[in-house]
Every structure is written in C-alpha cells, then in structure tokens.
XYZ file of C-alpha atoms in Angstrom:
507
model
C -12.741 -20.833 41.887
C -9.842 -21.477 44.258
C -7.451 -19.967 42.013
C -9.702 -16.780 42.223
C -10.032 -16.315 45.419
C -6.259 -16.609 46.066
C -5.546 -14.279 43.105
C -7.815 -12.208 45.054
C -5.976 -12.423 48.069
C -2.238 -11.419 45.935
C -4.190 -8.248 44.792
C -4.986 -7.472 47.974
C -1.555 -7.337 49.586
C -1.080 -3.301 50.387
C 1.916 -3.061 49.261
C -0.037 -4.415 45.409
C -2.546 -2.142 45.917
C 0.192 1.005 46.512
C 1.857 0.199 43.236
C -1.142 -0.135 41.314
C -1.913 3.605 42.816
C 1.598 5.339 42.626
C 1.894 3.576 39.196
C -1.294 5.336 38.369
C -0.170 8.894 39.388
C 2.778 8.040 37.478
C 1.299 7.189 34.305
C -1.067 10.167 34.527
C 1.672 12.524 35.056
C 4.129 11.081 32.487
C 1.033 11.203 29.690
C -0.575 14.705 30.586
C 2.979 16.174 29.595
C 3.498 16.190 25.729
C 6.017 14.404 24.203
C 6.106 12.007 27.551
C 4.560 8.456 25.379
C 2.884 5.890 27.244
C 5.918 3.522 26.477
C 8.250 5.807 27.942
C 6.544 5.693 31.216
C 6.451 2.044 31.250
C 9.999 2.060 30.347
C 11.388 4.428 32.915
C 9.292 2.198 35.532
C 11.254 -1.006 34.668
C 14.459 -0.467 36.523
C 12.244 0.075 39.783
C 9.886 -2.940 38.714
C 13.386 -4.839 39.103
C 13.143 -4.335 43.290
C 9.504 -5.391 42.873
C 7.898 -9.042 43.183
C 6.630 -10.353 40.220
C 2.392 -9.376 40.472
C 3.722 -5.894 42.022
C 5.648 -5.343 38.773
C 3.139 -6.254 36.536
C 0.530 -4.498 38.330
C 2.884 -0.988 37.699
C 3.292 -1.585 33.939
C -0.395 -2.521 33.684
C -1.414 0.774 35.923
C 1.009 3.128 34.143
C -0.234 1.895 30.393
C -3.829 2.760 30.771
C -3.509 6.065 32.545
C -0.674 7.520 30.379
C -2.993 6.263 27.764
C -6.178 8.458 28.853
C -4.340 11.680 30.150
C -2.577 12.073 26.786
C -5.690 13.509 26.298
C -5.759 15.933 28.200
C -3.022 18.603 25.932
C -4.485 17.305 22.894
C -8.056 18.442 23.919
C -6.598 21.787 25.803
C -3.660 23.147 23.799
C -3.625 20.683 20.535
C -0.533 18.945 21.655
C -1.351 15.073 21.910
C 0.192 13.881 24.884
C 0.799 10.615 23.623
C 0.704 8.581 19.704
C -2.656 7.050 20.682
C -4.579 10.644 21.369
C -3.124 12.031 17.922
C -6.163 10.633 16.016
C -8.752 12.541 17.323
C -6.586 15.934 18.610
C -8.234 17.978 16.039
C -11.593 17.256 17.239
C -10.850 17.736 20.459
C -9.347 21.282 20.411
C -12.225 21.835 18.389
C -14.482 21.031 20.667
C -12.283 23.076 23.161
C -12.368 26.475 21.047
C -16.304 25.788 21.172
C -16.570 25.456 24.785
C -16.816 22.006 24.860
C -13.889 21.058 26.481
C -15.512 19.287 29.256
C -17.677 17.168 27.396
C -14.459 16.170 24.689
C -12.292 14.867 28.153
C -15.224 13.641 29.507
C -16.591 11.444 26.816
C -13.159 10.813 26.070
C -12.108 9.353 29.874
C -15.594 7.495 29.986
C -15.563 5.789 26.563
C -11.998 4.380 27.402
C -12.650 3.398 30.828
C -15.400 1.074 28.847
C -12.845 0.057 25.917
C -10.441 -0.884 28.494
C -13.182 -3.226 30.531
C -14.383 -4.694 27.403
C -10.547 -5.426 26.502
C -10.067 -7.493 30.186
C -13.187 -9.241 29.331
C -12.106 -10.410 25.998
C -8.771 -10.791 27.720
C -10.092 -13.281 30.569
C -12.244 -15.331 28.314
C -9.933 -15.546 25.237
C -6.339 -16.316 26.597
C -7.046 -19.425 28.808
C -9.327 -20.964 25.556
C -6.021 -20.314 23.565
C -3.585 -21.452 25.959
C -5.946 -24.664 25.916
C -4.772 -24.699 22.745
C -1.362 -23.329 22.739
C -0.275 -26.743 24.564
C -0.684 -28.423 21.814
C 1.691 -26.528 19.722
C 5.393 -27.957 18.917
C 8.412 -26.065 17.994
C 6.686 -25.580 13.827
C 3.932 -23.741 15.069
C 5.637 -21.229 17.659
C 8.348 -20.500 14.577
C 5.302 -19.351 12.680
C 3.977 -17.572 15.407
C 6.960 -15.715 15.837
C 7.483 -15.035 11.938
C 3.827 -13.707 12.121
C 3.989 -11.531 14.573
C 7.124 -9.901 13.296
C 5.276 -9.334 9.828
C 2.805 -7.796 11.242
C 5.163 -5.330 13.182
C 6.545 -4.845 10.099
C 4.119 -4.201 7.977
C 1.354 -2.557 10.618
C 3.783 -0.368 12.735
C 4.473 2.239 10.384
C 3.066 4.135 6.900
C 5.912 2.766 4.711
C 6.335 -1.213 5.095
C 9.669 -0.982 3.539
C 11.042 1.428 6.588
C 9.454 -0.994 8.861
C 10.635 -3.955 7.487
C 14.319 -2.608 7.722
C 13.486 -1.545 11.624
C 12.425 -5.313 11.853
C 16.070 -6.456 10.394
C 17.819 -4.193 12.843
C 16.114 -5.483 16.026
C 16.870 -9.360 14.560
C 20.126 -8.369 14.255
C 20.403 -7.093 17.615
C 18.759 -9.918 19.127
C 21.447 -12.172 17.670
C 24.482 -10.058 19.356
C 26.170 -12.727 21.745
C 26.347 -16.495 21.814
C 25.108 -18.672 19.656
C 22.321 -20.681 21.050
C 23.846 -24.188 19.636
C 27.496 -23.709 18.904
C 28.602 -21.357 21.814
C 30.494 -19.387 19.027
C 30.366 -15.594 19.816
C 28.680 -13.293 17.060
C 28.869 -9.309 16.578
C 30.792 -9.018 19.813
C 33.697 -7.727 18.595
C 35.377 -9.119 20.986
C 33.959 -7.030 23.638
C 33.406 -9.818 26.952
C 30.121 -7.741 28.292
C 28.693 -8.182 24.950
C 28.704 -12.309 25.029
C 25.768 -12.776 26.704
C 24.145 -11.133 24.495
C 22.585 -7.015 24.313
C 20.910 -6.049 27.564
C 16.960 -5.040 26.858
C 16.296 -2.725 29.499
C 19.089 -0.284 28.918
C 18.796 -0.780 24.621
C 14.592 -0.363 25.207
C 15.215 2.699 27.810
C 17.338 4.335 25.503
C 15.377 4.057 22.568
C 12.379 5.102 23.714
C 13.353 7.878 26.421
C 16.714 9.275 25.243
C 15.809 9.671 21.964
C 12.680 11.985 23.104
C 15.038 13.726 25.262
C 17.610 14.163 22.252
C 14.399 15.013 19.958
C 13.483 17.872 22.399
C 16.605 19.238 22.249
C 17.178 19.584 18.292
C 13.697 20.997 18.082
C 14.210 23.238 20.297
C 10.882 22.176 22.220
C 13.294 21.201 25.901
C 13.304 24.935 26.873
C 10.031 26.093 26.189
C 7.017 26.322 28.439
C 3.540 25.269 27.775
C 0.748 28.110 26.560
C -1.695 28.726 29.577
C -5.250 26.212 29.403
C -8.361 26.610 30.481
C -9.876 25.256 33.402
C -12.311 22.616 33.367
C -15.781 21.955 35.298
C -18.204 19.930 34.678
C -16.496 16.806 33.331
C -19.021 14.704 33.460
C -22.203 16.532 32.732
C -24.404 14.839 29.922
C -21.929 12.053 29.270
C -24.272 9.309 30.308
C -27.172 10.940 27.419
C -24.043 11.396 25.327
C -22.416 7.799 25.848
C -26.006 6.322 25.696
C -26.705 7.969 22.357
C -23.147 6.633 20.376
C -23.606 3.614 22.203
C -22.943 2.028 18.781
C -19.443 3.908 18.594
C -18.338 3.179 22.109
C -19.251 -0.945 21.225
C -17.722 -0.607 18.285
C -14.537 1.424 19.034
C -14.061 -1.365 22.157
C -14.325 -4.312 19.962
C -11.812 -2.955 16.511
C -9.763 -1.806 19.701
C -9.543 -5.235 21.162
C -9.133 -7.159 18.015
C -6.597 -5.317 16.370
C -4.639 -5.007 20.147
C -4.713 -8.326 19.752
C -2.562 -8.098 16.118
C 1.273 -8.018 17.296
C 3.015 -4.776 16.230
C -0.734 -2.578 16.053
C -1.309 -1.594 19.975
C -3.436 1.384 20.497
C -2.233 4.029 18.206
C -3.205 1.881 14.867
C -6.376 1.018 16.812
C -7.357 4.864 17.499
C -6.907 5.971 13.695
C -8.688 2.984 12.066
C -11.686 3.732 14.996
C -12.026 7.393 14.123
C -11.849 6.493 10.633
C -14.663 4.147 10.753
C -16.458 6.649 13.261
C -16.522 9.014 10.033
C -17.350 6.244 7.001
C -20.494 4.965 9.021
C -21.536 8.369 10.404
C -24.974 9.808 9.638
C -23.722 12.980 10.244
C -19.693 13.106 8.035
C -19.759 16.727 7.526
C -19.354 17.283 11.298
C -15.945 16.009 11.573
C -13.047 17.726 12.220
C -15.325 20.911 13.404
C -15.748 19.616 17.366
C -17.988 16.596 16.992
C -17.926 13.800 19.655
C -19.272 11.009 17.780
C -15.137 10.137 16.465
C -13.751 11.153 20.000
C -15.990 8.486 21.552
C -14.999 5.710 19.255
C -11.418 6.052 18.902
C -11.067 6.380 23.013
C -13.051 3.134 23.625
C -10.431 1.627 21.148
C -7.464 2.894 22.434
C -7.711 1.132 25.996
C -9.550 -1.451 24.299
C -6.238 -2.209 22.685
C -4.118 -2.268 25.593
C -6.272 -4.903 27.066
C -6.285 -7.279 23.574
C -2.383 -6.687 23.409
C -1.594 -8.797 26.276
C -3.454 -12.059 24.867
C -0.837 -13.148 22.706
C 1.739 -11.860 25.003
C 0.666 -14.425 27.919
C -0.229 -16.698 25.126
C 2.601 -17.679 23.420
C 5.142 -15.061 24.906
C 4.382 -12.827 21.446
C 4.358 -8.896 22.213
C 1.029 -7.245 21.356
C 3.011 -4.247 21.034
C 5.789 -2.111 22.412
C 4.585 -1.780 26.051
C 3.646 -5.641 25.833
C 7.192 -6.162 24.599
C 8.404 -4.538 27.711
C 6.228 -6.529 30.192
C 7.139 -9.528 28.440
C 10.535 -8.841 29.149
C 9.522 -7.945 32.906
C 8.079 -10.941 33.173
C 10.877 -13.318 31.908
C 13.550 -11.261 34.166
C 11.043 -12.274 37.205
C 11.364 -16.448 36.103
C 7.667 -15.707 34.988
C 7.880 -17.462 31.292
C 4.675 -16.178 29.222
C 3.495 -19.286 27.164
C 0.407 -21.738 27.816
C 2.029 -23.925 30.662
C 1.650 -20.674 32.563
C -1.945 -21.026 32.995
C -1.748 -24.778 34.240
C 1.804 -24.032 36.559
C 0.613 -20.146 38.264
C -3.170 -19.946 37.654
C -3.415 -17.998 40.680
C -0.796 -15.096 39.522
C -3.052 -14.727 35.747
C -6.034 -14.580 37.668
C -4.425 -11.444 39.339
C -3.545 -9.875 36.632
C -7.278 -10.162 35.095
C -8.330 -8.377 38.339
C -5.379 -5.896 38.213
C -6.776 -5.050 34.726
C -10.432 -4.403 35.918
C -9.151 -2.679 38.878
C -6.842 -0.287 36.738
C -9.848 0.550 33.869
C -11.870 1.230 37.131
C -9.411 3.596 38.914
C -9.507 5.471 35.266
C -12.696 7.554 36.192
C -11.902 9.403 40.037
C -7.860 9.306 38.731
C -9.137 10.629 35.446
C -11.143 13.150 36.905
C -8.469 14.705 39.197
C -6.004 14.799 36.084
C -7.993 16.523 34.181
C -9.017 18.974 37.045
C -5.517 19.231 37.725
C -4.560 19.974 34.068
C -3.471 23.410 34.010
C -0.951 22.727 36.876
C 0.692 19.779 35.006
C 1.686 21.669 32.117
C 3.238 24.251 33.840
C 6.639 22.145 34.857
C 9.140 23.361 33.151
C 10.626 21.315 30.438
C 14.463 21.832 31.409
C 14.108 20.068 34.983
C 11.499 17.713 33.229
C 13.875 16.390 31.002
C 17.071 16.244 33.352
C 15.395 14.233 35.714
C 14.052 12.005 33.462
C 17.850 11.522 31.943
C 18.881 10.969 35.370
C 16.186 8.154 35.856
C 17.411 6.449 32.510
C 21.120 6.448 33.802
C 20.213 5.103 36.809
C 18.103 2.608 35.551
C 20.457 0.864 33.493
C 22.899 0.709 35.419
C 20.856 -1.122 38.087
C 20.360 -3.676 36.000
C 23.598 -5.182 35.793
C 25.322 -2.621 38.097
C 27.864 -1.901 34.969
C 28.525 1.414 33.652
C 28.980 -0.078 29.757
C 24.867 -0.601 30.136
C 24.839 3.084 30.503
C 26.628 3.413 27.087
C 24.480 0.912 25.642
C 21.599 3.391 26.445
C 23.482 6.358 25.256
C 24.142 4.559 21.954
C 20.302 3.068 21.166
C 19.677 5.990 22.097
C 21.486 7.845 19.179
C 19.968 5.130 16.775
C 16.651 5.629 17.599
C 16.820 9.444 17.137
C 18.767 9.261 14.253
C 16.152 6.456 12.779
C 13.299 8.598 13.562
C 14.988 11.487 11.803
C 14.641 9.246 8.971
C 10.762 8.053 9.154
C 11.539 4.836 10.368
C 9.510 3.463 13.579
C 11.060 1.836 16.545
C 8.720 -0.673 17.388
C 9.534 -3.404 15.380
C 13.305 -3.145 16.478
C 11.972 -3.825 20.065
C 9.692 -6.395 18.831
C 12.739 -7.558 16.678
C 14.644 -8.292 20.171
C 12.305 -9.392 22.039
C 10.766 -12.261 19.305
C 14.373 -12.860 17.532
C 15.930 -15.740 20.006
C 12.204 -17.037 19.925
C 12.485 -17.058 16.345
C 16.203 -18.671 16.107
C 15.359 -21.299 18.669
C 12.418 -22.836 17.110
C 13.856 -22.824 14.067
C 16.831 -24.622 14.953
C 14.424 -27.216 16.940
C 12.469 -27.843 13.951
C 15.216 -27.985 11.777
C 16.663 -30.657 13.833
C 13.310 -32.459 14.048
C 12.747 -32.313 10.579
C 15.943 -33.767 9.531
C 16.786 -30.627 7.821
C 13.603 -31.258 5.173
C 12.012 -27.779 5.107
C 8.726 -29.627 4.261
C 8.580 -30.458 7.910
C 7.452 -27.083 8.301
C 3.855 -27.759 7.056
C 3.602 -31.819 7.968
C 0.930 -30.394 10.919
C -2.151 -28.829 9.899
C -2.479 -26.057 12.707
C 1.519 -25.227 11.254
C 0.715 -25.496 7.344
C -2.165 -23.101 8.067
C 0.211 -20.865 10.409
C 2.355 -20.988 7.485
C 0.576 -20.572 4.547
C -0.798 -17.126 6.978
C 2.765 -16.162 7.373
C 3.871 -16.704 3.352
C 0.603 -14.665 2.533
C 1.210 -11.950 4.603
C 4.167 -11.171 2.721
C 3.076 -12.406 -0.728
C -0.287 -9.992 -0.893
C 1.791 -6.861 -0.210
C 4.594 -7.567 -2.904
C 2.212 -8.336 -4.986
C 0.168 -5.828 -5.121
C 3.174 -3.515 -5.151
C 4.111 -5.344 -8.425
C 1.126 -4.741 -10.027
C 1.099 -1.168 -9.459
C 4.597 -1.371 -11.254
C 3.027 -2.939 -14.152
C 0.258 -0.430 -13.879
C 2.571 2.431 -14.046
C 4.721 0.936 -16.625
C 1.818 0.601 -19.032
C 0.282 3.717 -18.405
C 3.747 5.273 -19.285
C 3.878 3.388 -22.204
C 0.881 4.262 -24.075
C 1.357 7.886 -24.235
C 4.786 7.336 -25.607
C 3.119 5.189 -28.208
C 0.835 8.217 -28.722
C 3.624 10.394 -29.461
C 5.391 8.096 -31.973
C-alpha cells in the first residue's frame, strides 16, 4: 500500500501529468493522419523522451500508443483509409457503416469498446506481471535463453503472412544486434573497421529510420506525399445508443478484451494480429454472419476492445523478463534501459513504486481515451486537411534531429538514412519489420545467456534441459519450430502424391 500511494504521488507531479496530455494530442494527431502508424509516433517521441525522467518518458510512449491506436479509426471509418495496421481489420465495416449513415455509431462503439479493451488489458497487466515476476526470480541464465528464443519465434512466425519472410527479417535484426564487440572476447565484428560502429548499432536512429523514413520514402514512390485527403463528413452524436449497443455485444466487447490481452501478451503479435483474429471470431460465432462486411457493428466492437486490449497485455513480458510484446514494447524497452531502468523481475522488488505508476499511467491513459476521443473525432475533418508535403518534411526533420541527439554524431543520421532504405526496400519485398526490431532488441539477450549457460554447463548442451521450468521452456521453443516444418512437409508429400497418381493414370 505504501508503494501505491507514492506511485500515486510520481503520477501526480504536473509536469507527469502534461506529458501524459501533450503525448495524448500527439498520438491522436499522428494516428488520425493515414499512413502515420502508432509505432511511428512512439518512435518520433523517443529522442524527446531522452530530456525526460524516466516515469515522464514512459508515461509519453504509454499515452501516444493507445491514442494513435483509437484515432486510426477515425479515416478508416470516414474515407476508408485506416489510419493505422491495427484499424485495417474492420475498415470495411466501418465505411460501411459510414455510407449508411452510421458513422457516429461505428467511431463511437469503436472509441468505447477500446477504452474497455484497454482497462481490461491494465487489469490483467497489474495482476499478472508481479505473480510472474514472483516467478521470474527464480529463473537462471537456461530459462531466459529460452525465453528469448521464444519470443523471437513467435515474431517470426506471428508477425507476418509468410513465416519464411519473417524468419529472414528475424536473421537480419540478429545480425544487426551482433554489429560491435563481442560480449566475451572484446574482438570487433561487422565493423569494418569503422570506430563509431564498435560499440555496437545505435537503436534509436536504426528503429527511427525504419519505421518513419521508410513511410516517408513509401509516400513518395506512391505518389501518395503530394496529395490531399477527399473531404469527410462531420460527425454528431458520437455517443448516442452506445451504452444499448455496448450492453447488447457485451459478449464481443469481453471477448475481443480478453483474445486482445492474451495474444498482446504473445511477443511479436501486438494489436494488429489481435484485431484480425477478433473480427474473425466476431464473424464465426455470430448469429447474424451474413451482416458482415455490409456496416454491422457486432465485428467493429470486438476487434476495438482487442486492439487496446493488446497494448495493455504487450507490456507483461516486456517488464517481465525484458521480452518485447511487440514493436512499440520493443521501443519502450529500449527507453527504459537508456534511463538505467532494467525490465526483468528484480524490478518489482528494487522500484515498486515506479511499476505501480505505470499501472496508474495505464488506467489514466484508457480513461483520457473517451473526452480525447471525442474531440478527435469531432475534430476529424480538420485533421485531414494538412497537407501531406509539410506533413512529411517536418516529420523528416524530427527524425534527423532525433538521431542525432542521441549521440550528438552526424554518422547516427546516416545510420537512419540507411535502415531507412532497408526497411523500404524490405517492405517492397513483403517482408515485415518487426522482427528485425525485435531481432535487436532480444539478440544480445539471446547471445549472453547463451554464453552463461554454456559456461555453466561445461559446454554439455544437455544442460539446457537439467531444470524442469527450462526443459519445458525448451521443449515449447523446439515445438514451435518443429509443428510448422512439419506440417509444411507433409503438404509436400501431399502434393507429391497427388501429382503422382495422375501420372500413373496416364501411363
């Protein structure tokens, strides 16, 4: 209870309770404009989150998430441009509900079913992560390697359509992360004998550049960075009916918060997976199927709760065990270790106080969601009238300044430039970007517990599975890769049969 009340007192410092609102406006602006992802904001609010205590910092990324979040959609519902990954699920349905006159009721039920998601999220978040750290201080060096190996599977195999593409995204953030020196020889790899590379690749500028640049370079080719938004429609009435219309898919919104949560909770997933897999179930366990896709709310409800709802369940295993939820966890992790704030369990027991606030900076942001909400989406039709052009130059000039406050060297500006490049280019070719991040950001936890263990173990790999929370960690980890080749083999063998017997036919 004492730790509460002084967590309390931290979240009540004005100049906490100022970020938490300007970080707010922020994220609302950033994810009402199309194109503009959640991630993006957070990243462009890292180089300022440098000047920034720790709680203020966290409290930004935290504020910034679940706005951009909700007001991506806003241009989904109005002009069937999803404002952010997460609001692509359920655009359709939205703009349908829009060209029926519904427009209202789609951002309202929308705003008010995540607002819930997200709350249900902080709850799971507050009761789950100190149980686990309980646990988490029991693990050795064996059981965070799994950890690690896990949660990069699962960013491989979850964060995009083709496992294969984001397997190879997954090899390119490893090899990243092991640019510099070498943890136990001090022998310099990949630096090609460049001295600013030796400690290593710099995550803000490669995570800046790979997330904003590449939208900015993406505009550009497609021509989109000149054009100007199509007119909307203004919209009254937001929350008229909502409570009968919330009350009646109660079973959606309790639904849609839990998958939301749990699958948050899944390093590499995040919201986006979340939303899909909620409006999909929305539709297999709907009364009424037939309805969706021509402006039903029943789907919209669902996959809303679960897209703040997986925001929230993201940043268990991130305080946890230091494990990314997802790409905007990745981030904060990062935030966090840059302010001497090291996620793992012995956080719990060393700054109680500091967790407590960011619990209560959670509520408080989910909260904030309904009047902020509101005003965005009154506001609507004046946000997507800034012009592109100045849009994106001043968003360029944030990421140039950013880096190089870092570090205060211009070669972090070319390190932007140059993820930059890659991540357009890589997008070009289908292959997602969130497992390189998670790549960097888990890759010297990977290496280092490895080594540990190794050394523990004598160098006997059956040390690996002498422990039985570690032998069922890695039995997880070997299965996770194991079920997919398999049943990739025996679709092969499927295939090859199948081919066969018509040849046989023929003969």
């Amino acid at each position: 209870m004492h730790s509460v009340i002084q967590a309390l007192g931290l979240v009540l410092d004005p100049q906490v309770l100022l970020t938490v609102v300007l970080a707010s406006l922020f994220g609302l602006f950033v994810g009402a404009v199309p194109g503009l992802t959640a991630t993006m904001a957070t990243a462009l609010l890292v180089p300022i989150t440098f000047f920034m205590d720790p709680l203020s910092a966290v409290a930004a990324i935290v504020a910034c998430t679940a706005m951009a979040i909700t007001a991506g959609d806003i241009p989904g519902c109005l002009l069937r441009i999803p404002g952010t990954p997460a609001s692509a699920a359920y655009t359709d349905e939205t703009f349908a509900m829009t060209k029926r006159g519904l427009g209202a009721q789609a951002l309202g039920a929308s705003l008010v079913s995540s607002v819930i998601g997200g709350i249900v999220g902080t709850v799971v978040l507050i009761l789950a992560a100190p149980a686990l750290a309980r646990i988490a201080l029991q693990f050795s060096s064996f059981e965070y390697f799994w950890l690690a190996l896990i949660g990069l599977s699962c960013a491989a195999f979850v964060s995009s359509d083709d496992a294969l593409r984001g397997f190879v995204s997954l090899l390119i953030g490893l090899f990243i992360a092991s640019v510099g020196m070498d943890g136990v020889s001090g022998t310099p790899r990949f630096t090609l004998g460049v001295t600013e590379l030796l400690g290593g690749i710099s995550f803000i500028p490669a995570m800046i550049g790979m997330f904003a640049v590449s939208e900015i370079l993406n505009s550009l080719v497609r021509g989109t960075a000149r054009e100007r938004f199509a007119a909307t429609q203004k919209v009254t009435g937001i929350f008229r009916g909502i409570l009968g219309l919330i009350r009646h898919y109660w079973r959606n919104v309790a639904r849609g918060s839990v998958t939301g949560t749990l699958i948050g909770v899944l390093p590499g997933a995040g919201g986006d997976i979340a939303a899909w897999i909620s409006y999909a179930t929305a539709k297999r366990f709907s009364k009424t199927p037939e309805k969706f896709g021509t402006g039903h709310p029943e789907g919209v409800i669902e996959a809303g709760a679960a897209n703040n709802g997986g925001l929230s369940g993201a940043w268990v295993p991130a305080l946890v065990f230091g494990i990314p939820g997802d790409a905007v966890t990745a981030i904060a992790v990062g935030v966090l270790f840059m302010k001497g704030l090291n996620p793992g369990p012995r956080l719990f027991e060393a700054q109680a106080e500091m967790l407590y606030a960011v619990f209560i900076i959670f509520l408080i942001a989910n909260l904030l969601l309904l009047p902020f909400g509101w005003a965005a989406i009154r506001l609507a039709s004046r946000i997507l009238t800034v012009p592109r052009p100045q849009l994106m130059a001043i968003i360029l000039l944030f990421c140039v300044v950013g880096s190089f406050a870092i570090n205060n060297t211009v070669f972090d500006i070319g390190l932007m430039l140059g993820f930059g490049i890659l991540a357009f280019l890589l997008n070009l070719a289908g292959f997602p970007v969130a497992p390189i991040i998670l790549g960097i950001v888990l890759g010297p936890l990977l290496e280092q517990n490895f080594l540990t263990s190794m050394v523990i173990a004598g160098g006997d790999i059956t040390g690996f599975f002498e422990r039985p929370v570690a032998a069922a960690l890695g039995v997880a980890a070997i299965l996770i890769w194991a079920v997919p080749l398999g049943l990739a083999g025996l679709r092969l063998l499927r295939g090859g049969t199948r081919a066969a017997k018509p040849a046989e036919n023929n003969s």
